[in-house]
Coordinates of C-alpha atoms and ligand atoms in Angstrom, one line a residue:
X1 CA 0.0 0.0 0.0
X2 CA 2.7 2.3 0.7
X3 CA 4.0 1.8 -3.1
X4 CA 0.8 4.2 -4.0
X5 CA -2.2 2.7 -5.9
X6 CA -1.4 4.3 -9.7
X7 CA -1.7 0.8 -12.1
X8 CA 0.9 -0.7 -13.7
X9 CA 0.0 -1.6 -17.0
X10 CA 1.3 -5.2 -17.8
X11 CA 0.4 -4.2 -21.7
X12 CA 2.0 -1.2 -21.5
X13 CA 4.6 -1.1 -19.0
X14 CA 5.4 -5.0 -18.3
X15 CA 4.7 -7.2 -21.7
X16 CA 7.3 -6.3 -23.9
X17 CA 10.3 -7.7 -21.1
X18 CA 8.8 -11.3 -21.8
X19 CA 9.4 -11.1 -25.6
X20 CA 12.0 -13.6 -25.2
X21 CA 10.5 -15.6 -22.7
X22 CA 7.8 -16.3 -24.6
X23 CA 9.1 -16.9 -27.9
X24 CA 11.4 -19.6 -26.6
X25 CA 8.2 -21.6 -24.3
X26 CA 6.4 -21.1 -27.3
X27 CA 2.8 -22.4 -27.8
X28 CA 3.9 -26.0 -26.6
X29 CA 4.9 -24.2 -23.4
X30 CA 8.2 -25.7 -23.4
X31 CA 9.8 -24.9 -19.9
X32 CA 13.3 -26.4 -20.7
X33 CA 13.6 -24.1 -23.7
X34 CA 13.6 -21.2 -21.3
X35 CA 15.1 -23.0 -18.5
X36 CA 18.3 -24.8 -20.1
X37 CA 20.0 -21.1 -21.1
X38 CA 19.1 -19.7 -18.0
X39 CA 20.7 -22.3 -16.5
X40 CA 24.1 -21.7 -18.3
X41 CA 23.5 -17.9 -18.0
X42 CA 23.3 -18.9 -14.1
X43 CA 26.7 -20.6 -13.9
X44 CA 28.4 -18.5 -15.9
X45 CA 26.8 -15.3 -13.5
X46 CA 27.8 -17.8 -10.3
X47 CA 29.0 -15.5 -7.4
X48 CA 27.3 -12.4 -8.9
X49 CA 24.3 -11.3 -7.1
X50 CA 22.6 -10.4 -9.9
X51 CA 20.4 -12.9 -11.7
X52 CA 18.7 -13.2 -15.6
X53 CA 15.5 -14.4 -14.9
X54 CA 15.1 -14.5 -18.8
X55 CA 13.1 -11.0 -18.9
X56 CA 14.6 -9.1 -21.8
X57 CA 15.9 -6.1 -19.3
X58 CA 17.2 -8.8 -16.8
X59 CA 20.0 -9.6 -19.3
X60 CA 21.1 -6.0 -19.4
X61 CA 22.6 -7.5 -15.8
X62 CA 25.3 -9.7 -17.6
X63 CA 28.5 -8.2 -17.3
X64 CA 30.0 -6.5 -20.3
X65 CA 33.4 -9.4 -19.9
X66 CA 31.2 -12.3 -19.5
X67 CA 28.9 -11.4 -22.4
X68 CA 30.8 -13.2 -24.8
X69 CA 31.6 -16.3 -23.1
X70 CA 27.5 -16.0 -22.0
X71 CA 27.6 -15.7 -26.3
X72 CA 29.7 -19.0 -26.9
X73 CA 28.3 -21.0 -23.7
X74 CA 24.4 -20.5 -25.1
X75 CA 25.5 -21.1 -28.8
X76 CA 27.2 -25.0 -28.0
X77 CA 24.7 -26.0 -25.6
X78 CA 21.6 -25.0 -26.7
X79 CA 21.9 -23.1 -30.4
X80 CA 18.5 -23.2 -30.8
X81 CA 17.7 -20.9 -27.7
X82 CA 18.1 -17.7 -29.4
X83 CA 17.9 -18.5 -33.6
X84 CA 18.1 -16.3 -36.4
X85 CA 14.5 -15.8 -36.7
X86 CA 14.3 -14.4 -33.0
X87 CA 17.3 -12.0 -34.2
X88 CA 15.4 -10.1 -37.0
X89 CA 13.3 -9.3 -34.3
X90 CA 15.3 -7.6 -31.3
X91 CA 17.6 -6.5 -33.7
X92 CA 14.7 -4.0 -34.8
X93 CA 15.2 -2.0 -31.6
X94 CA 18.8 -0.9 -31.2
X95 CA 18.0 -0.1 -27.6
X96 CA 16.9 -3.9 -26.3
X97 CA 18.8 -4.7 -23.4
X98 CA 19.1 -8.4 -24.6
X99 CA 20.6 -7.3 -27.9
X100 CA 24.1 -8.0 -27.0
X101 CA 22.9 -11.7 -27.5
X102 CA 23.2 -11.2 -31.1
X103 CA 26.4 -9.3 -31.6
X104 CA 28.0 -11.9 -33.4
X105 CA 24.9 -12.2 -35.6
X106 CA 24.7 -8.9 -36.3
X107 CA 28.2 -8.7 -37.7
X108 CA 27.0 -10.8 -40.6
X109 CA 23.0 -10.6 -41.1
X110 CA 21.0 -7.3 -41.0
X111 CA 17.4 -7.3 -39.1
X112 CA 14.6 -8.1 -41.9
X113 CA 11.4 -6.4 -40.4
X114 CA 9.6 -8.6 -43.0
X115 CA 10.3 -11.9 -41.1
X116 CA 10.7 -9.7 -37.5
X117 CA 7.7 -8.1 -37.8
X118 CA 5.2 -11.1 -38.5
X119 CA 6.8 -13.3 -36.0
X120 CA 6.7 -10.2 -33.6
X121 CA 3.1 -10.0 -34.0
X122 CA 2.7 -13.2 -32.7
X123 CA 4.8 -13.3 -29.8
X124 CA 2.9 -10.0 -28.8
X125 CA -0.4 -11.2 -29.6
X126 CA 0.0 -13.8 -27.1
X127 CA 0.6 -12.2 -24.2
X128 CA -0.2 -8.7 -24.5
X129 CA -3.1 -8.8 -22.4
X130 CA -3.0 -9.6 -18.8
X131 CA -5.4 -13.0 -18.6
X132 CA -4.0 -14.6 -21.1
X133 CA -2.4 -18.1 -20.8
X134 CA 0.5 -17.5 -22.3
X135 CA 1.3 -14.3 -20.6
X136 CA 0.7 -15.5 -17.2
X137 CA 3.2 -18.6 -18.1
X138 CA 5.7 -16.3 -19.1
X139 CA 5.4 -14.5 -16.0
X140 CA 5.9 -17.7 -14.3
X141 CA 8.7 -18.7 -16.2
X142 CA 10.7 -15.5 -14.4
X143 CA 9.3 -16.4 -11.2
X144 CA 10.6 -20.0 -11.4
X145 CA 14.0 -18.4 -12.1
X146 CA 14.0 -16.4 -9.3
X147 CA 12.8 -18.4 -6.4
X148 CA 15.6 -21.1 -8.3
X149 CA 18.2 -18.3 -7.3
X150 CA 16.2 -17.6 -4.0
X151 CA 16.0 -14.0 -5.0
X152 CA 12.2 -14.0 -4.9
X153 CA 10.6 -14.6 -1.3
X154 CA 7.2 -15.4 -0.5
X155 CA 4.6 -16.1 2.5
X156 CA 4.9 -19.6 3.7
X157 CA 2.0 -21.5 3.4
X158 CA 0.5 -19.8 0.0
X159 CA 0.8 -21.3 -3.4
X160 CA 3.4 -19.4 -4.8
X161 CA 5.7 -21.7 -2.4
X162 CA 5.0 -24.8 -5.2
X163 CA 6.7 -21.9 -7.7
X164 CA 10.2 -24.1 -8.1
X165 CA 7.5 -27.3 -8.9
X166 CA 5.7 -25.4 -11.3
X167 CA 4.7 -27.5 -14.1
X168 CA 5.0 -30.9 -14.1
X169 CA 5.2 -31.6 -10.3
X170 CA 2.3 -29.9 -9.8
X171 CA -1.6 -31.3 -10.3
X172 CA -3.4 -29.1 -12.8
X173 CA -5.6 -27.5 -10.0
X174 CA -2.6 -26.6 -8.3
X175 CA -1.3 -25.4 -11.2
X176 CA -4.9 -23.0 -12.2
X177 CA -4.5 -21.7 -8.5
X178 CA -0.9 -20.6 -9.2
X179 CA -1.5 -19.1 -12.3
X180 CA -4.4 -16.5 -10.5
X181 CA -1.9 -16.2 -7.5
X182 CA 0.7 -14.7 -10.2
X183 CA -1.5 -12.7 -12.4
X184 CA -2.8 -11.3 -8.8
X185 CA 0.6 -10.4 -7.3
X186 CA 2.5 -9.4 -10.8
X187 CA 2.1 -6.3 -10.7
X188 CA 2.3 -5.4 -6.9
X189 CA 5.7 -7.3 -7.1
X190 CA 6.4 -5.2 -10.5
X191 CA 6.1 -2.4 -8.5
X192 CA 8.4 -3.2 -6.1
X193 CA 11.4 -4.7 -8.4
X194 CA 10.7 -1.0 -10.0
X195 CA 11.5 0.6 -6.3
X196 CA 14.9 -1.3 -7.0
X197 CA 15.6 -0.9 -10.5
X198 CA 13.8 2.4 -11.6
X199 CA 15.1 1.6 -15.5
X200 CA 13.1 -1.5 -15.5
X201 CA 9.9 0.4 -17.4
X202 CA 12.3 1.9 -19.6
X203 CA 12.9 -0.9 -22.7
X204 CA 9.1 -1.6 -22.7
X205 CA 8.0 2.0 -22.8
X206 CA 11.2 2.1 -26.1
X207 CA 9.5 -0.9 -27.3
X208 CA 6.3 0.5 -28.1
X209 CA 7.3 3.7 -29.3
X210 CA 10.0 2.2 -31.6
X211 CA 6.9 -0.1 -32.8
X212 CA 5.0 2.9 -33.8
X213 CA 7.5 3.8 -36.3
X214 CA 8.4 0.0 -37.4
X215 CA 4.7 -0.5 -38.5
X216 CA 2.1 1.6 -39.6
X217 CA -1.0 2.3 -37.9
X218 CA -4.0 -0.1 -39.9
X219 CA -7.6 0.1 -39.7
X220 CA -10.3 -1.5 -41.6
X221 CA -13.1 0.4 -43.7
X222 CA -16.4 -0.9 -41.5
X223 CA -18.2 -3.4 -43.6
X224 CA -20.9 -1.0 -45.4
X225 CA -24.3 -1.6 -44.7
X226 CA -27.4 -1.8 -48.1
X227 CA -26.7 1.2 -49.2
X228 CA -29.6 4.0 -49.5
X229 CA -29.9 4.5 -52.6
X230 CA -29.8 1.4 -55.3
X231 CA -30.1 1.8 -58.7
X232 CA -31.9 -0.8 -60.6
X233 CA -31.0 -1.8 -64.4
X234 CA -32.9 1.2 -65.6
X235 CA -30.4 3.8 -64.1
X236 CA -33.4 5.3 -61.7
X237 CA -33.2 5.2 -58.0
X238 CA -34.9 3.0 -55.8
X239 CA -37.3 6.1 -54.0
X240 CA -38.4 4.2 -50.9
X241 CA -35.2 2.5 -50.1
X242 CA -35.9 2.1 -46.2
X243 CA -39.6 1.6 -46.0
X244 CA -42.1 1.7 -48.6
X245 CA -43.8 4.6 -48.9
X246 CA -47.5 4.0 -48.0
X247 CA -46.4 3.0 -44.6
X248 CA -44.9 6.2 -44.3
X249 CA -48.0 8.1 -45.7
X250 CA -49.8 6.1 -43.2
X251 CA -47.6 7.6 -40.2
X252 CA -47.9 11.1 -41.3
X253 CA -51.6 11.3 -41.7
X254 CA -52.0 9.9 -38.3
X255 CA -49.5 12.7 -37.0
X256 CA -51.9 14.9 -38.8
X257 CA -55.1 13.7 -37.2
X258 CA -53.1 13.9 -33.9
X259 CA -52.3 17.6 -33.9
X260 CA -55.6 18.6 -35.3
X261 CA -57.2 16.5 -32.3
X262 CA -54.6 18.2 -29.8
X263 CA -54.8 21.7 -31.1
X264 CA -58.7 21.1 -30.5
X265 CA -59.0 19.9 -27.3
X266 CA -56.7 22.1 -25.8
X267 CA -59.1 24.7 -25.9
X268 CA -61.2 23.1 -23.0
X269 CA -59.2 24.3 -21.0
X270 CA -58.7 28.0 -21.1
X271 CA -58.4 28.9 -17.7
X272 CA -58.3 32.5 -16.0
X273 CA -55.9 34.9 -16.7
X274 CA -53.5 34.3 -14.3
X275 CA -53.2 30.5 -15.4
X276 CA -51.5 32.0 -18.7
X277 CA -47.9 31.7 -17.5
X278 CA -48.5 27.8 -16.5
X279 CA -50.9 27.1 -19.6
X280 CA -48.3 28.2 -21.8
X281 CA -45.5 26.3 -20.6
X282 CA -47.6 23.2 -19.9
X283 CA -49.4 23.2 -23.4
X284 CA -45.9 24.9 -25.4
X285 CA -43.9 21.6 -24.2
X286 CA -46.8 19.6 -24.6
X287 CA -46.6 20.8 -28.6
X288 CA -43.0 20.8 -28.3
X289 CA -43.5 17.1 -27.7
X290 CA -45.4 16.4 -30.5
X291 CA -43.3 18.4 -32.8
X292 CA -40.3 16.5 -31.7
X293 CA -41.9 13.2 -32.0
X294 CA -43.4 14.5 -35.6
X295 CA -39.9 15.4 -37.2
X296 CA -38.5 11.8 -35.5
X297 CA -41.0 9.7 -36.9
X298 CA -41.0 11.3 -40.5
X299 CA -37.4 10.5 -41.0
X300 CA -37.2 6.8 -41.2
X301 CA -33.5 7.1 -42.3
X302 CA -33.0 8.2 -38.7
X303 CA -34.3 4.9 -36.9
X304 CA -31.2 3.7 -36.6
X305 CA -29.6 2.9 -32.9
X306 CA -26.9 5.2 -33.3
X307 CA -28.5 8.2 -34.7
X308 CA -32.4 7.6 -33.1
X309 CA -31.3 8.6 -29.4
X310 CA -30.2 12.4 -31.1
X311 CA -33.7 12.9 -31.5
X312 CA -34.8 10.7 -28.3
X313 CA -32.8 12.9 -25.9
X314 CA -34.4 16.4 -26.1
X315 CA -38.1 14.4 -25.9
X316 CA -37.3 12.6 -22.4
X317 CA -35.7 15.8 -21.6
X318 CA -39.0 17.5 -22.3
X319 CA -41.1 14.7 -20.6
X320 CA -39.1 14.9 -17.1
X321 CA -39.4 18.5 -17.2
X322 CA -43.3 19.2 -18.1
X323 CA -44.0 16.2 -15.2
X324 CA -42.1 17.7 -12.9
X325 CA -43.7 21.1 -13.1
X326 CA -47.1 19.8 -13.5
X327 CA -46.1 17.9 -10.1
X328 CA -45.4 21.2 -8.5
X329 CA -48.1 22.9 -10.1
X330 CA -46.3 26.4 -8.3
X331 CA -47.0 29.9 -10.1
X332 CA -43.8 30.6 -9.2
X333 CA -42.1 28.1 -11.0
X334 CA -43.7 28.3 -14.3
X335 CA -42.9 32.6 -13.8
X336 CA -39.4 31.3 -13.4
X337 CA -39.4 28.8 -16.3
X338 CA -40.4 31.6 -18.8
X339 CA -38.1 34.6 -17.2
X340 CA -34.8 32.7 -17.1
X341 CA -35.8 32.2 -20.8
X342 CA -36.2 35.6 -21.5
X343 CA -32.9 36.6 -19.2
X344 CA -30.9 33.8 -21.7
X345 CA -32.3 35.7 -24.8
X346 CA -31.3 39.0 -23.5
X347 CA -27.9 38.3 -22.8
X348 CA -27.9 36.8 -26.3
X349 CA -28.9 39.9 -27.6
X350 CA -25.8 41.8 -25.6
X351 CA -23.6 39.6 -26.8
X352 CA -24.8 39.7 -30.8
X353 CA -24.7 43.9 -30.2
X354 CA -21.3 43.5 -29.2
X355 CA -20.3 41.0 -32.0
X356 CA -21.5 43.8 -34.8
X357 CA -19.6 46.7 -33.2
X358 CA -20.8 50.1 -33.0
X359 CA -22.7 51.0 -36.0
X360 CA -24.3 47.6 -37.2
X361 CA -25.8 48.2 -40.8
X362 CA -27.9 46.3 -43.2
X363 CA -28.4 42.7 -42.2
X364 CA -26.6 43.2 -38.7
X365 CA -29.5 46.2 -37.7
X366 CA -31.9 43.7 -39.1
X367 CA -30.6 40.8 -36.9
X368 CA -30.4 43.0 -33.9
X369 CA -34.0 44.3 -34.4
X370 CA -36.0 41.4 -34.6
X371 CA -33.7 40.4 -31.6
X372 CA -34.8 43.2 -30.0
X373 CA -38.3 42.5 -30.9
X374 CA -38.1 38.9 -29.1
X375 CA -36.9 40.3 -26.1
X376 CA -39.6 43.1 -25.7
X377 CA -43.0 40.6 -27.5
X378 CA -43.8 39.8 -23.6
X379 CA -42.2 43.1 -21.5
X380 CA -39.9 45.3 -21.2
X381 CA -36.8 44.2 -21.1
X382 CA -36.0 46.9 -18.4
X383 CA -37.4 44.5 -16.0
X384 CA -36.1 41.5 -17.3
X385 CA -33.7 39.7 -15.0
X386 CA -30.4 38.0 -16.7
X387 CA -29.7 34.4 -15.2
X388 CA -27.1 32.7 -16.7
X389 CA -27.7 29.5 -14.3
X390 CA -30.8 27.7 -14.6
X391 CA -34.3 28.4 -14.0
X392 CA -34.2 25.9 -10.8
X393 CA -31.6 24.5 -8.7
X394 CA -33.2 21.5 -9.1
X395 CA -31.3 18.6 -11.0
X396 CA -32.7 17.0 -13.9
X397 CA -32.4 13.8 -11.8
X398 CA -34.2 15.0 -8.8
X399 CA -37.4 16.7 -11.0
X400 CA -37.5 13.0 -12.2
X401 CA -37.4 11.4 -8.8
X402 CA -39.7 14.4 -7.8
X403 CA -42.1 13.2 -10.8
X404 CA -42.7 10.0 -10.6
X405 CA -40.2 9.5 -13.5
X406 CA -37.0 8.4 -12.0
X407 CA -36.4 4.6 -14.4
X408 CA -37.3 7.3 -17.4
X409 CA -33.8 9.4 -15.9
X410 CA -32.1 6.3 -15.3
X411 CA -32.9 3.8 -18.4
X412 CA -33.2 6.9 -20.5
X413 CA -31.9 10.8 -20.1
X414 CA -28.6 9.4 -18.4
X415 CA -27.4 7.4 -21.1
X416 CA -28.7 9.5 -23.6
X417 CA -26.9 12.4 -22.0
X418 CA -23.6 10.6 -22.5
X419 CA -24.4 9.3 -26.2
X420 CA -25.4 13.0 -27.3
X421 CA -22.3 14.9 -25.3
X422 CA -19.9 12.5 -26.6
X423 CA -18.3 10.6 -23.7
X424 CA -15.9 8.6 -24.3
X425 CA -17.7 5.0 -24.3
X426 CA -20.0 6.2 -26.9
X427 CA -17.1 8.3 -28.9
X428 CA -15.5 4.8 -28.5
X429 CA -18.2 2.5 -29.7
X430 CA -19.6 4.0 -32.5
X431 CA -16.5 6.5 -33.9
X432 CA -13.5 4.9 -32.9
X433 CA -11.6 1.4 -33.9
X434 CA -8.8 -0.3 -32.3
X435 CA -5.7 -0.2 -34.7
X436 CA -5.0 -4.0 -35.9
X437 CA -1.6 -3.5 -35.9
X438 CA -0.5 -5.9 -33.3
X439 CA 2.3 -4.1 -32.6
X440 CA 0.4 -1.0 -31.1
X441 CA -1.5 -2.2 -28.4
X442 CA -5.0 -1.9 -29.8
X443 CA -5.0 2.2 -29.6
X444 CA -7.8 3.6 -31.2
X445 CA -8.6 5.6 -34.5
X446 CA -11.4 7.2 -35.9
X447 CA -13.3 5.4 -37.9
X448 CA -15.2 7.2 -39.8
X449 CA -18.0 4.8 -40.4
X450 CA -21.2 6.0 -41.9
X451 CA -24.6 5.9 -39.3
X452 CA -26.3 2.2 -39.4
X453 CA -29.1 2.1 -41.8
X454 CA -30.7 -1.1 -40.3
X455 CA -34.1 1.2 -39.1
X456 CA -35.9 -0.9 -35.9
X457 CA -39.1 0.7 -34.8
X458 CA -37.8 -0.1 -31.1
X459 CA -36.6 3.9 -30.8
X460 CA -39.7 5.7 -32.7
X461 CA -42.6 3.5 -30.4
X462 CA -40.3 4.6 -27.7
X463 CA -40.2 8.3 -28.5
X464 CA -44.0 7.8 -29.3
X465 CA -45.0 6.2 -25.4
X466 CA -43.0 9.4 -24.2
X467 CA -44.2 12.1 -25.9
X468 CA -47.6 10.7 -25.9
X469 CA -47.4 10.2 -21.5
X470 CA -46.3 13.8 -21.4
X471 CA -48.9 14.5 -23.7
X472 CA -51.7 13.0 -22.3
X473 CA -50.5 14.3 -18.6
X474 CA -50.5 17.6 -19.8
X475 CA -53.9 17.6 -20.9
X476 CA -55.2 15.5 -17.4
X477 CA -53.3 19.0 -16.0
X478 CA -56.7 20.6 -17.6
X479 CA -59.0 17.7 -16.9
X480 CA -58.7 16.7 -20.6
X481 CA -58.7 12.9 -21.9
X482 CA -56.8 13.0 -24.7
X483 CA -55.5 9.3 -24.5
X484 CA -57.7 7.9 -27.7
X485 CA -56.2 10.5 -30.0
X486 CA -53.2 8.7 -30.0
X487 CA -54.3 5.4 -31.5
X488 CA -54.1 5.9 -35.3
X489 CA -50.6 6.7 -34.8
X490 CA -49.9 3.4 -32.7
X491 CA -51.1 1.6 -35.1
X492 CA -49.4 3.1 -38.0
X493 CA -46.3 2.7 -36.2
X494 CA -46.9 -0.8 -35.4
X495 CA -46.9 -1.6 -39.3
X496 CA -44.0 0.1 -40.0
X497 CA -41.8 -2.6 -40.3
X498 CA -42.4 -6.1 -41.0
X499 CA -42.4 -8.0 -37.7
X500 CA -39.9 -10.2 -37.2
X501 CA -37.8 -8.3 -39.6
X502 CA -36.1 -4.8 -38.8
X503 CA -33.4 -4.4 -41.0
X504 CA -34.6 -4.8 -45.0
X505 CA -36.7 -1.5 -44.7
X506 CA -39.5 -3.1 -46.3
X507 CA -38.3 -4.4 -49.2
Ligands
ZN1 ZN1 -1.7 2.0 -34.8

């Protein structure tokens, strides 16, 4: 705990020290390949304190006189511990500790990053991420050459003490429970040897910079989707690509019907005069609504996941905010919901006169004037308050708790909220792509895909059941059933798509 809590990242910070170690266990996890030069490293290093646990950096501890004898030892014994093949690969980064290994090599061959690189890839593959098998037996591999050379201690009594038996004398439960002891105490024990050794992050932090310029960045065009428009053998294009068009006719004249009915019924319930404020803010986002859901459901081509919640947001938005001032049903508040409005559009105005300088002419006067006129349609702006905060201190999450509304906040307006600001996990889903390069630890790239065009109806019924409950609870604010009106629409939306079948837009 006293080491501080800041991650190490094995991907970033550890992998690239096991290059060698993992190459040479391979896929067959062959311990003696790793453990037979280690072992001649070991007497050659006998009386040192220092000892190569087969980590790239750990070689860097292999004293300048006994590299070459370390050279000649390795290359009679066991030739096949570090071949050609593994050459072409450190000897693409000048800086790896374990490069003297190939001195002699390099005298006569020169790297090839068209066989390093693909067998690279591989070895990286494997093991750059922290669960995987072959990571984990890598790091064991070191941790057998340590507690070998009783430089690594442990508790007594945990499984790390069968580390020195680890494979074969070990059952293969034994052997599961050893390999989540390790990838549990890595990188504490990282962090630690790092206390020591403060170079140790420095060849894998080289590594993957050095990779960066060895092999360029590649991502994928995204698989394109039926595309909108597709011309038949006569040259003309397909007009109803998404859905076909009496469907759509269908939908629209119900939207019709609806706003006729609305714009009807509304009238019931003129109230006294000073019900205006609250009858204008209840009924205006109660036509906001149905505007919103209108332009949503007339544009088929926007029923797709990724671009539907864009016009999803602003209508729960609405919704939460219309129930929760119904639910307060305070003069006050619906005063304060119109004069923060007209404080926003005020300043606006300020800030438009400044923009055009001191004598605005033509289309600037013109701009200003009718901005003037907005501010004044209702009062005079003398006794208009600017607010730049918001009309309430009241979060959006508490009017929905406050409403009646809070698995709409939740389930809804949250996500929404981060979809339509951009946070990162939606910037990540739907515009970024890892970078297939193996070599560059799956960064991310834009990707520049197109929106989906596979429409589902599963975001317009929603939009529909929203604006039609803050719709309908509007109304109810008046004593007004207005519930019935909405059931052309329903059932136009219904048969929008084919059931069973959301993606061939009808066809
Ligand atoms: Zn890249």
């Amino acid at each position: 705990m006293q080491l501080g809590l800041e991650e190490v990242s094995w991907q970033a910070e550890i992998a690239p020290d096991f290059l060698w170690i993992a190459f040479a266990l391979g896929r067959r996890t062959d311990w003696r390949s790793v453990n037979q030069p280690l072992d001649i490293v070991d007497r050659l290093m006998s009386g040192s304190d220092d000892v190569v646990d087969g980590r790239l950096s750990s070689f860097a501890r292999v004293p300048a006189d006994l590299r070459r004898p370390v050279r000649e030892a390795l290359k009679d014994a066991v030739p096949s511990a570090f071949p050609s093949n593994f050459g072409h690969v450190l000897g693409l980064f000048p800086d790896c500790p374990a490069l003297w290994l190939y001195d002699d090599w390099l005298l006569r061959n020169t790297p090839d990053p068209e066989i390093g690189l693909p067998l690279l890839r591989g070895i990286v593959e494997d093991i750059q991420y922290r669960g995987s098998v072959w990571g984990t037996r890598a790091r064991l591999a070191a941790l057998v050459r340590l507690a070998i050379n009783d430089k690594w201690k442990f508790a007594a009594g945990t499984s790390f003490e069968t580390v020195p038996h680890y494979p074969h004398s070990l059952s293969s439960s034994e052997q599961k429970q050893l390999e989540s002891a390790v990838r549990a105490a890595w990188l504490a024990m990282d962090k630690m040897q790092r206390v020591d050794d403060p170079d140790l992050g420095k060849w894998p932090q080289s590594f993957w910079s050095q990779c960066r310029r060895l092999a360029p960045c590649h991502v994928s065009k995204p698989e394109s989707e039926e595309p909108l428009l597709v011309e038949d053998n006569a040259g003309s294009l397909d007009p109803e690509p998404l859905m076909r068009l009496p469907r759509m006719q269908a939908i629209i004249k119900a939207l019709d019907g609806l706003g006729d009915a609305l714009r009807t019924a509304q009238t019931e319930s003129a109230d006294e005069p000073d019900a205006d404020p609250a009858n204008g803010v209840v009924l205006g986002f109660a036509s906001r609504l149905y505007r919103m859901l209108y332009a949503f459901l007339e544009r088929p081509s926007i029923w797709v996941p990724d671009q539907a919640l864009l016009y999803l947001r602003p209508i729960v938005d609405s919704r939460i905010v219309l129930a929760w001032l119904i639910s307060r049903d305070e003069p006050d508040l619906f005063l304060a919901y119109q004069g923060h409005g007209r404080g926003r559009l005020k300043l606006l105005r300020e800030h438009v006169k400044a923009d055009f300088g001191d004598r605005p002419d033509g289309e600037a006067k013109e701009m200003i004037d009718r901005l003037d006129a907005r501010v004044n349609l209702e009062r005079e702006e003398m006794v208009q308050e600017v607010n730049v905060g918001s009309f309430t201190n009241v979060t959006p999450r508490t009017m929905a708790e406050q409403a009646g509304l809070k698995s709409e906040y939740d389930l809804l307006y949250a996500p929404m909220s981060s979809i339509n600001h951009g946070e990162w996990p939606s910037l990540r889903d739907l515009d970024t792509a890892p970078c297939e390069e193996p070599l560059h630890m799956g960064h991310r790239l834009g990707a520049f895909r197109a929106p989906s065009r596979y429409v589902s109806v599963d975001a317009p019924l929603r939009g529909f059941e929203l604006a039609r409950d803050g719709i309908v609870e509007a109304f109810r604010f008046y004593g007004v059933e207005v519930g019935d009106a909405f059931k052309s629409l329903e059932e136009a939306l219904g048969g929008a798509l084919p059931e069973g079948d959301e993606s061939d837009g009808g066809k």
